[in-house]
CSV table of C-alpha atoms and ligand atoms in Angstrom, one decimal:
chain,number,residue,atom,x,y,z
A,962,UNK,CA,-7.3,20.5,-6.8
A,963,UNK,CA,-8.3,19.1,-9.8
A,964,UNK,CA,-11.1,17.8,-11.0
A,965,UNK,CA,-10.9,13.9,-12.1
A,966,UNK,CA,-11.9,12.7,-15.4
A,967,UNK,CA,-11.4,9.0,-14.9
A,968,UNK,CA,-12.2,6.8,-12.0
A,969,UNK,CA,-12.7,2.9,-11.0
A,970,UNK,CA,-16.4,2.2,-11.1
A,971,UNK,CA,-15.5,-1.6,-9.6
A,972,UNK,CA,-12.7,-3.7,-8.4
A,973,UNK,CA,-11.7,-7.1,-8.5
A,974,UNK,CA,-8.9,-9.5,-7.6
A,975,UNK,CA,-8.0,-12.9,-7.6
A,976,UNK,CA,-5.0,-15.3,-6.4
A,977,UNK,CA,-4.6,-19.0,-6.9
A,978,UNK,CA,-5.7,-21.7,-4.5
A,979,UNK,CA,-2.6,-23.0,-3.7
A,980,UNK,CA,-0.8,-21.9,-0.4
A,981,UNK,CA,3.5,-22.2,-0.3
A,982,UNK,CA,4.1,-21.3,3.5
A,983,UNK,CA,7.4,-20.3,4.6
A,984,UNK,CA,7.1,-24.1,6.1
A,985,UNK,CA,7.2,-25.6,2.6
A,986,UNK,CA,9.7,-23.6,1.6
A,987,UNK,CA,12.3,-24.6,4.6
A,988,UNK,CA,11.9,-28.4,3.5
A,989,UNK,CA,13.2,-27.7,0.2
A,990,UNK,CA,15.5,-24.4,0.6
A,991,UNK,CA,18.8,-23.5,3.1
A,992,UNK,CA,16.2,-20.8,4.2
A,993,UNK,CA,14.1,-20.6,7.7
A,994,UNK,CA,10.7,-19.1,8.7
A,995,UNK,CA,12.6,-16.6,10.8
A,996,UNK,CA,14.9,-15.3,8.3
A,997,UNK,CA,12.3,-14.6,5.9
A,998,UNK,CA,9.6,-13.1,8.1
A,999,UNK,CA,12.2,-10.9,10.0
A,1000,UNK,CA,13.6,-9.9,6.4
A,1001,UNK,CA,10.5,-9.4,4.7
A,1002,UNK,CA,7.7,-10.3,6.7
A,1003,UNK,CA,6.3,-12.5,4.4
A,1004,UNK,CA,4.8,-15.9,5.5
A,1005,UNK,CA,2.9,-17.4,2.5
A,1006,UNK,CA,2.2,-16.9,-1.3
A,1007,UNK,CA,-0.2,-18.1,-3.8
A,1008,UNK,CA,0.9,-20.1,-7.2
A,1009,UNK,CA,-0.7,-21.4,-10.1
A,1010,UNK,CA,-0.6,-24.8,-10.7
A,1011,UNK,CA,0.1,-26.4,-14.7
A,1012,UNK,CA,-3.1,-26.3,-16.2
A,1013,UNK,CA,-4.0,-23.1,-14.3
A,1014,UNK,CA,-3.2,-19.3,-16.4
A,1015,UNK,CA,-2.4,-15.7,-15.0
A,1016,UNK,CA,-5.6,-14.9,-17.4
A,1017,UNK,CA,-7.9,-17.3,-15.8
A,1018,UNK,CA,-7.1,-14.9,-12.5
A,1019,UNK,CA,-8.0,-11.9,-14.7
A,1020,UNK,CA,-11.2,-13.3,-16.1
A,1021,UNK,CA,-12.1,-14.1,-12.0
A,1022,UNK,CA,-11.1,-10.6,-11.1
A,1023,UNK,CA,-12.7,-8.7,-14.2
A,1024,UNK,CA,-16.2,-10.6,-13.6
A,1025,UNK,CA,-16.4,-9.2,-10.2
A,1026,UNK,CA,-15.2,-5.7,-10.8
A,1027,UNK,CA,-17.7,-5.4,-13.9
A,1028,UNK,CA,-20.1,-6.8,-11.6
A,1029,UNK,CA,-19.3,-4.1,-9.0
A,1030,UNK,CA,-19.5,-1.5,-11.8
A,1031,UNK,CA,-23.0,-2.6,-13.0
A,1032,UNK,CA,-21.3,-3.5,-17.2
A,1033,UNK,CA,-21.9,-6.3,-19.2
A,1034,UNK,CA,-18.7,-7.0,-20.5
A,1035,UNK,CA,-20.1,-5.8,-24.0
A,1036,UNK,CA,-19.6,-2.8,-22.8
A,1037,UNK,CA,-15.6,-2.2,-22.0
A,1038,UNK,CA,-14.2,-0.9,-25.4
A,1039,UNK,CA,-10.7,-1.1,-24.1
A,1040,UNK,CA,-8.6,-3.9,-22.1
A,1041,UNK,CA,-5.4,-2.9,-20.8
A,1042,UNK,CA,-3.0,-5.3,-18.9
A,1043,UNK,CA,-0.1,-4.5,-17.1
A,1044,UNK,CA,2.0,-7.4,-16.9
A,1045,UNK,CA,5.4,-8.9,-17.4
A,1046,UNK,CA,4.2,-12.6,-17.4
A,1047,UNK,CA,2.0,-13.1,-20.2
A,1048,UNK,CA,0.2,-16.5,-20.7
A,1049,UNK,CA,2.6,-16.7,-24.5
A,1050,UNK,CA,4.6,-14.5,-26.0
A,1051,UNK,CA,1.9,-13.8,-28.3
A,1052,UNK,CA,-0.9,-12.5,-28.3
A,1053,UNK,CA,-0.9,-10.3,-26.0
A,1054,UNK,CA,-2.5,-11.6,-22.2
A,1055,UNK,CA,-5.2,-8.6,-22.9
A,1056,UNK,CA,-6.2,-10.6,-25.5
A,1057,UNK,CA,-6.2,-13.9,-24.3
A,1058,UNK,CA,-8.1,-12.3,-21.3
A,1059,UNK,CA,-10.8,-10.5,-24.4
A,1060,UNK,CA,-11.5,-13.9,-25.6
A,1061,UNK,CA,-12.5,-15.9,-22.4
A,1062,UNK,CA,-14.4,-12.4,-21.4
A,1063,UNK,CA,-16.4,-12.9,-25.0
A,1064,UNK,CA,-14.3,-11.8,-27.6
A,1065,UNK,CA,-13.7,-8.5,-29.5
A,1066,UNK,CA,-13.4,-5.6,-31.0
A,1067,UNK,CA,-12.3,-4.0,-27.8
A,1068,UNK,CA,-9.2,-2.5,-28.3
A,1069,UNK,CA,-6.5,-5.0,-25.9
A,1070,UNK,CA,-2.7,-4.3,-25.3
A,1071,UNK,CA,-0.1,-5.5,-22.1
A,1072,UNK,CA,1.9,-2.8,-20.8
A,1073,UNK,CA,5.1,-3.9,-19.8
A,1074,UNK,CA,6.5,-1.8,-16.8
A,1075,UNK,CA,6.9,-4.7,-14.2
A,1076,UNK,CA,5.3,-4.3,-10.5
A,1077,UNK,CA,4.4,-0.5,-11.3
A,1078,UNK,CA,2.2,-2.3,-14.3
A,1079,UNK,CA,-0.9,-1.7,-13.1
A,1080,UNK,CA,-0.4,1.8,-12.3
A,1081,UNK,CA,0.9,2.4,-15.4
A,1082,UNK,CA,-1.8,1.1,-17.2
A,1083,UNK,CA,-4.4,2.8,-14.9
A,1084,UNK,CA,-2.6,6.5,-16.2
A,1085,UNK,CA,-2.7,5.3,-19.6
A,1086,UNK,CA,-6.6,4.5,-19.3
A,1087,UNK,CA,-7.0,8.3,-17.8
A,1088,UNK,CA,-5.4,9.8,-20.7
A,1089,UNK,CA,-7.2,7.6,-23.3
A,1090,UNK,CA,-10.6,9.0,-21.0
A,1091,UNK,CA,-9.6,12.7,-20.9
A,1092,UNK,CA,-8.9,12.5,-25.0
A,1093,UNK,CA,-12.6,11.2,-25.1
A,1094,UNK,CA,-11.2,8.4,-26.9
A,1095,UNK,CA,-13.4,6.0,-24.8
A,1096,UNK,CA,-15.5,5.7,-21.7
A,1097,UNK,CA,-15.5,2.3,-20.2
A,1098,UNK,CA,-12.1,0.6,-20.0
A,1099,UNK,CA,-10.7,-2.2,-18.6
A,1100,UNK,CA,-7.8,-2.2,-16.8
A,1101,UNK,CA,-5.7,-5.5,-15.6
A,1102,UNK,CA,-2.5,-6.1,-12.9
A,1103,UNK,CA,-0.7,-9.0,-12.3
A,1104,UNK,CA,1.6,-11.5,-12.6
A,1105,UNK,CA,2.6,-14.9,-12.6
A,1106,UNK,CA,6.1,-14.6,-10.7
A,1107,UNK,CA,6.7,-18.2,-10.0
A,1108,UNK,CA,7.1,-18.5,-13.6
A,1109,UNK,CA,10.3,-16.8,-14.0
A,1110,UNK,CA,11.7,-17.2,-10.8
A,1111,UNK,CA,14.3,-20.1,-9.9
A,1112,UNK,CA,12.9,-22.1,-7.2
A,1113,UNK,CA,16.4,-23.3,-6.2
A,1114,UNK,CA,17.6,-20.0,-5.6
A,1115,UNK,CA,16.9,-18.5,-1.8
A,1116,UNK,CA,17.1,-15.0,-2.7
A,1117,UNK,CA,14.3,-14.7,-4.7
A,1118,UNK,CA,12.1,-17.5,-4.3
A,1119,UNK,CA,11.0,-16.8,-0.8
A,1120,UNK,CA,10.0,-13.0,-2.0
A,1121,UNK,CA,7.0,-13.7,-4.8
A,1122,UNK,CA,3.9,-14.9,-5.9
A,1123,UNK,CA,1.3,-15.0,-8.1
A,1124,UNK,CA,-2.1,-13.1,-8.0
A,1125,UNK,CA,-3.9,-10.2,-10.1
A,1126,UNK,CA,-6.8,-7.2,-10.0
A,1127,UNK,CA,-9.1,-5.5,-12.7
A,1128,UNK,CA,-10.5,-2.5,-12.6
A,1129,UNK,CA,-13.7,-1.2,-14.7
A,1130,UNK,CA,-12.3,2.7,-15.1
A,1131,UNK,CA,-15.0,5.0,-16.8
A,1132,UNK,CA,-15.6,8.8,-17.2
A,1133,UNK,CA,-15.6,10.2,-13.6
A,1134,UNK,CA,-19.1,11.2,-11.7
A,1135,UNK,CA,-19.7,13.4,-8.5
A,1136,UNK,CA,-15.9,14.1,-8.2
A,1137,UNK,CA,-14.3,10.5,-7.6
A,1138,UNK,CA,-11.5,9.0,-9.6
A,1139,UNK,CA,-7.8,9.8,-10.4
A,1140,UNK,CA,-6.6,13.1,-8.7
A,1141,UNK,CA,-3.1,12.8,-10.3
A,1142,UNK,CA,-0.5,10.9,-11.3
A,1143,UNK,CA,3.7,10.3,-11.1
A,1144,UNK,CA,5.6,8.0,-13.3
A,1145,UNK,CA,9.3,7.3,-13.4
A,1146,UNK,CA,11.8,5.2,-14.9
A,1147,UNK,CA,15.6,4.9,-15.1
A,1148,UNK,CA,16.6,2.3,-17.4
A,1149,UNK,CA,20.1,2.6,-16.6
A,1150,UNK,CA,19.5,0.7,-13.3
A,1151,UNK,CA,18.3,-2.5,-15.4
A,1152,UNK,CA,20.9,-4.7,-14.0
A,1153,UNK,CA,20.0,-4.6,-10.4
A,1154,UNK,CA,16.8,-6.6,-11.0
A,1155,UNK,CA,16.6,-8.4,-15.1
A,1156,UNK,CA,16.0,-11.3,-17.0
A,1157,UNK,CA,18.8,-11.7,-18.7
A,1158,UNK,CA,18.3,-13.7,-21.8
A,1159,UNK,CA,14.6,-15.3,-23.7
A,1160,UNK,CA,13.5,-12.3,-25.1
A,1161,UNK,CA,14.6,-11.4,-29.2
A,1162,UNK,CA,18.2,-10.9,-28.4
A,1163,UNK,CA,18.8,-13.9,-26.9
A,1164,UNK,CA,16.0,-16.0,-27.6
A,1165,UNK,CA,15.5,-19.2,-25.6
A,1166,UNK,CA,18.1,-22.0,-26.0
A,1167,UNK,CA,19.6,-24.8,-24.4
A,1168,UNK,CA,22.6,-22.6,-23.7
A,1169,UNK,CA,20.3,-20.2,-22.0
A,1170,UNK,CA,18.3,-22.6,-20.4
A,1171,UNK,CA,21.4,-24.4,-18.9
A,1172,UNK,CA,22.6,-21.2,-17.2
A,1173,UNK,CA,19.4,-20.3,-15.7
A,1174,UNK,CA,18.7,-17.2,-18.5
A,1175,UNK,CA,15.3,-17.0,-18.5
A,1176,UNK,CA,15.2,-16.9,-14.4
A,1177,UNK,CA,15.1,-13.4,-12.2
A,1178,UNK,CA,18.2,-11.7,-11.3
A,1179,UNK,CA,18.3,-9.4,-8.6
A,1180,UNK,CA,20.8,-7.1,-6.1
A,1181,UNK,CA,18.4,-7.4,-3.4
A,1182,UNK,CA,20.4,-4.8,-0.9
A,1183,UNK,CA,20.8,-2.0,-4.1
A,1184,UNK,CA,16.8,-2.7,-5.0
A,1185,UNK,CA,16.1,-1.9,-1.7
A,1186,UNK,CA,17.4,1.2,-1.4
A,1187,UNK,CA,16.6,2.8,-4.8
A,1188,UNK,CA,13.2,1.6,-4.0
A,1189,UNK,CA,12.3,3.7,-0.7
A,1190,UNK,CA,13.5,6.5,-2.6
A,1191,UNK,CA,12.1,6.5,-5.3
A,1192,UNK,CA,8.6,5.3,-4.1
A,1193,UNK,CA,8.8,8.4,-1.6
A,1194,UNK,CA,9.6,11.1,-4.0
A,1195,UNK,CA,6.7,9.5,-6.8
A,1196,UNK,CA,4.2,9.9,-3.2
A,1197,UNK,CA,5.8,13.4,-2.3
A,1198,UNK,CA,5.3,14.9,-6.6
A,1199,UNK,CA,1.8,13.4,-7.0
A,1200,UNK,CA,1.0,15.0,-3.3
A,1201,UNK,CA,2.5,18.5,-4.5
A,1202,UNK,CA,0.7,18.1,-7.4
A,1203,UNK,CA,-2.8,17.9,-6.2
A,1204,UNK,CA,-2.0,20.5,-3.8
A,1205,UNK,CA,-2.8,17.6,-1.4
A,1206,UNK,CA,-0.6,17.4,2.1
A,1207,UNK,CA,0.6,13.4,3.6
A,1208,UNK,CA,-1.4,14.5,6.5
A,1209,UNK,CA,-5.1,14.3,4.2
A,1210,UNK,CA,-4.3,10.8,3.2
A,1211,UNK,CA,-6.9,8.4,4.4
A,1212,UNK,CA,-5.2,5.6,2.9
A,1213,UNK,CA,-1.6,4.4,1.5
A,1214,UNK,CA,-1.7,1.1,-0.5
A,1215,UNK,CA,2.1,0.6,-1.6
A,1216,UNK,CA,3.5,-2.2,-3.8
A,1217,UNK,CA,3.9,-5.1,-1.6
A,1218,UNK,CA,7.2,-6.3,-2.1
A,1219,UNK,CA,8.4,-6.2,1.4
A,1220,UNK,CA,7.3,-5.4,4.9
A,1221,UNK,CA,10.6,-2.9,5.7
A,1222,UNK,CA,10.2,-1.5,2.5
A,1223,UNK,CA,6.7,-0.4,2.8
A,1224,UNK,CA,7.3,0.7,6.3
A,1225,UNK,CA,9.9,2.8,5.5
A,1226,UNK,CA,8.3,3.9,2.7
A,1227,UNK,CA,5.2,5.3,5.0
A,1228,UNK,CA,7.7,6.8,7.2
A,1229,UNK,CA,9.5,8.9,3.7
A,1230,UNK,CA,6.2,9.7,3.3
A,1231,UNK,CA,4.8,10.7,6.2
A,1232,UNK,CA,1.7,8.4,6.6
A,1233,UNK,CA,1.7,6.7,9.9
A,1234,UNK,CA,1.2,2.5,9.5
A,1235,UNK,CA,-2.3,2.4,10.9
A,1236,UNK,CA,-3.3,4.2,7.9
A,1237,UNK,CA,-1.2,1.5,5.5
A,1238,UNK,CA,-2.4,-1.4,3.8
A,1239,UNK,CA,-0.8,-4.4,4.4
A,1240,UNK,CA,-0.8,-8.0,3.3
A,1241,UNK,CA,1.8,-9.4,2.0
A,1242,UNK,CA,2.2,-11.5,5.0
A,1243,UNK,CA,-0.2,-13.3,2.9
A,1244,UNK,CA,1.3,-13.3,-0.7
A,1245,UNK,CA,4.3,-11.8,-1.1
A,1246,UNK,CA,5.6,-9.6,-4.0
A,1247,UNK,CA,2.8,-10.3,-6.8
A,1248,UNK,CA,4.3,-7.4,-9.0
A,1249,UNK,CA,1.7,-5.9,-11.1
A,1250,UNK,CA,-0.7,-7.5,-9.2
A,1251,UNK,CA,0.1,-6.1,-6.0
A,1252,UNK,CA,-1.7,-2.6,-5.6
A,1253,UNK,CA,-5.4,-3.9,-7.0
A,1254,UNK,CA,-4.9,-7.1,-5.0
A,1255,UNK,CA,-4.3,-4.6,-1.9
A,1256,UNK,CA,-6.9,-2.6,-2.5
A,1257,UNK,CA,-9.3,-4.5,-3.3
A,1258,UNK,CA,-8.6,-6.4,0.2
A,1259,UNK,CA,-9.0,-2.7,1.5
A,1260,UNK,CA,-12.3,-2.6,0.0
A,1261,UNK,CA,-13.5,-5.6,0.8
A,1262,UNK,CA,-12.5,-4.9,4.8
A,1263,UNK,CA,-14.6,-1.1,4.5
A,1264,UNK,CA,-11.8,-0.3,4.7
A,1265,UNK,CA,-12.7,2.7,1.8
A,1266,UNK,CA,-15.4,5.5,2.4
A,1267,UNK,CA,-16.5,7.4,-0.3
A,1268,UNK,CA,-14.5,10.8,-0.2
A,1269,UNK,CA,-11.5,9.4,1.1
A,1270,UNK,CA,-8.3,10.3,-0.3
A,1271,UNK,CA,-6.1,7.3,-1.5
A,1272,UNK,CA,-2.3,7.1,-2.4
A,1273,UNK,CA,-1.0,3.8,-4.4
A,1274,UNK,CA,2.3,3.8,-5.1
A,1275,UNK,CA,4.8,0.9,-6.3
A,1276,UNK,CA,8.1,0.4,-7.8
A,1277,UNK,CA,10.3,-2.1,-10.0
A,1278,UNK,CA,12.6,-3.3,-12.8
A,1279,UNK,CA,13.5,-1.0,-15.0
A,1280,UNK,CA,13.2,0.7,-12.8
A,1281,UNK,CA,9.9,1.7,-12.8
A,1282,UNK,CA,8.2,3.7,-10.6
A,1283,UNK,CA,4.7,5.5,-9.5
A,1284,UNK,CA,2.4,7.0,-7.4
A,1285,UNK,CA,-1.3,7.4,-8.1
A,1286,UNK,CA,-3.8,9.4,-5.8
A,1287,UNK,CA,-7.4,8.9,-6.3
A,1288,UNK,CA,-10.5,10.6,-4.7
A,1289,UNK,CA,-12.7,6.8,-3.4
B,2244,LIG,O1,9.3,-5.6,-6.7
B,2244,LIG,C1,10.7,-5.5,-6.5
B,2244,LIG,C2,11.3,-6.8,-6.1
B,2244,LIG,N1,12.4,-6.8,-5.3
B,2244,LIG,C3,12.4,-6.4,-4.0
B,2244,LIG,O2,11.6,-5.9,-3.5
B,2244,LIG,C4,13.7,-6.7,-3.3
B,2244,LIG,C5,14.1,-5.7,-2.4
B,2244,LIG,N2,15.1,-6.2,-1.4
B,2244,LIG,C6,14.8,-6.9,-0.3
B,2244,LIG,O3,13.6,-7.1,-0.1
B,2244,LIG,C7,15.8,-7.4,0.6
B,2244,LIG,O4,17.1,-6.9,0.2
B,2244,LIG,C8,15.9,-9.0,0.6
B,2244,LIG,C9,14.7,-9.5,1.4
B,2244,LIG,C10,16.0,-9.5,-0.8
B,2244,LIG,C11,17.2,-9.4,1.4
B,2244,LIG,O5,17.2,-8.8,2.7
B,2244,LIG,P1,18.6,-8.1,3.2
B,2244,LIG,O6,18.3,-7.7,4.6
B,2244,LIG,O7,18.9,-7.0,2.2
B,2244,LIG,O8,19.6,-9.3,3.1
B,2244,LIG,P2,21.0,-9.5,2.3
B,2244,LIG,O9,20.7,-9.6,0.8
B,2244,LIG,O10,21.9,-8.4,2.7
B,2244,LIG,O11,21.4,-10.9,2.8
B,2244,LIG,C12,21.7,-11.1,4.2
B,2244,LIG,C13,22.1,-12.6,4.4
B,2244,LIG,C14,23.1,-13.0,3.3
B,2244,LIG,O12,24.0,-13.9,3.9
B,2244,LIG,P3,25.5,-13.4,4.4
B,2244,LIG,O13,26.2,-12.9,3.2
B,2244,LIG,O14,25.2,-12.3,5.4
B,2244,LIG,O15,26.1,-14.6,5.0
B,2244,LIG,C15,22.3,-13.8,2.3
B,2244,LIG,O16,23.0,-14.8,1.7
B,2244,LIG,O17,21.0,-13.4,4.2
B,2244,LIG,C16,21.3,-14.4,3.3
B,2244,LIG,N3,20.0,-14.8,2.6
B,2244,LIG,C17,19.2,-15.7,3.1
B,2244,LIG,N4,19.2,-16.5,4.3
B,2244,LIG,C18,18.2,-17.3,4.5
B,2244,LIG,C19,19.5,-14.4,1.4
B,2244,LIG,N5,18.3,-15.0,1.2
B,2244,LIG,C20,18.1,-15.8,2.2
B,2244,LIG,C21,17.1,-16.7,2.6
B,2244,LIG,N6,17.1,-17.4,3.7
B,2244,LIG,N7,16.0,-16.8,1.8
């Protein structure tokens, strides 16, 4: 097995105060309690309110997993943020998230690979560790879904919420950290879960607006599918590639899109559910936000001894994919 370079020296997370229940949701949607817990065993989410940002959950989450990790903000020469919400279209939210942290000259760039966002941006901190580029990074996840979903439309406004995690990732000590790493995309399957329009092709408009452009589209049934798939074969090659076997993992903290999902998932994978972490009972599909929000939940329940052997592993649009296994 090999040995890590990079690993999270604290962990924090953070979700908005106010509480949609399924509840809410039936007074203003043809939807019912039953239909969504049975479907996705989800029974409330968190949103930000106007006035409230994705990056003041960031700042919340950083602050505790700095704190955790003993840094001074001062210290982090990168910020990475893996999101597909940003506060504005520019800057980026790394930025915005710099500046209420204390400002620069740490190095701050969004990543862009939807609910796998975080893990994505955890592999590029590794690699920008391993080059000896820096030591002390960073790294954010989340999203504020209820921005750019349609809250008239059943499909997809039961699924998501907003919420978000940071991680302080520095050089690796007494053989914790990243073990390996699997990431995957297939742009080709971009229409079974898109935004159509608002970006540079088809910038915002009234046009767009009226036709609901700038909303979430998404095959639910086809999403599904490629999702269980793909989430066990990115377990299954970062496994094989630690020489680690399903049986060794302590822990399995999937993306939390969906309860059948993840149990299927576990069952692909061959981790039994008592060793899964589960809450999105509690807040739904938070996208990028969903593995740190997970595990840091994990953490905070001791759920996480030192030596255990962790597997996170998410999917998206893109699709995106991957599988992280780290050494607590
Ligand atoms: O991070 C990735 C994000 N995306 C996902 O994770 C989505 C993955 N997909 C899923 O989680 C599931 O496919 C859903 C939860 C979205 C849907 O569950 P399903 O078992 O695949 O249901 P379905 O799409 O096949 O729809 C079954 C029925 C349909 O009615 P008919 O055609 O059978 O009459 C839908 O119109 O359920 C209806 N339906 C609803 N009914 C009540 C769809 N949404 C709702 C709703 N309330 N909210």
């Amino acid at each position: 097995m090999q040995r890590p370079v990079a690993m999270i020296a604290g962990l924090g997370a953070a979700v908005p105060s106010t509480v949609i229940t399924n509840a809410d949701l039936e007074a203003r949607l043809d939807t019912s309690d039953q239909w969504i817990v049975d479907r996705t065993g989800i029974r409330e989410r968190r949103v930000l309110q106007p006035g409230e940002a994705l990056s003041d959950l960031f700042v919340t989450a950083s602050r505790d997993a700095l704190a955790k990790a003993g840094l001074d903000f001062s210290a982090i020469q990168a910020v990475i943020c893996g999101t597909c919400t940003p506060d504005r279209r520019l800057p980026s939210t790394a930025c915005d998230v710099q500046a209420k942290l204390g400002g620069g000259p740490a190095a701050a760039f969004d990543v862009v690979a939807a609910c796998p966002g975080w893990l994505y941006s955890l592999t590029v901190a590794e690699g920008l560790i391993a080059t000896g580029t820096y030591d002390r990074i960073l790294v954010l996840g989340g999203d504020r879904v209820s921005s750019i979903v349609d809250q008239q439309d059943r499909g997809t406004a039961v699924l998501f919420g907003d919420g978000g995690g940071a991680a302080v990732v520095t050089r690796s000590t007494g053989g914790r950290g990243i073990l390996g790493t699997s990431l995957g995309a297939d742009g080709s399957l971009a229409e079974l879960l898109y935004i159509p329009a608002g970006g540079s092709t088809e910038p915002p408009s009234d046009k767009v607006l009226a036709e609901g452009g700038l909303y979430v589209k998404m095959a639910g049934r086809e999403v599904f599918k490629v999702a269980v798939r793909r989430m066990a074969q990115a377990c299954q090659e970062v496994l094989d590639r630690a020489g680690v076997t399903a049986d060794q993992v302590k822990l399995l903290v999937p993306h939390q899109a969906n309860l059948r999902i993840i149990t299927a998932t576990a069952a692909e994978a061959g981790v039994p559910m008592d060793k899964v972490v589960v809450n999105v009972d509690r807040y739904g599909n938070t996208s990028a936000g969903s593995i740190p929000l997970a595990l840091a939940e994990a953490e905070r329940d001791g759920r996480l001894t030192a030596g255990d052997l962790v597997l996170l592993v998410s999917f998206g649009a893109g699709f995106t994919w991957g599988a992280v296994l780290l050494r607590w």
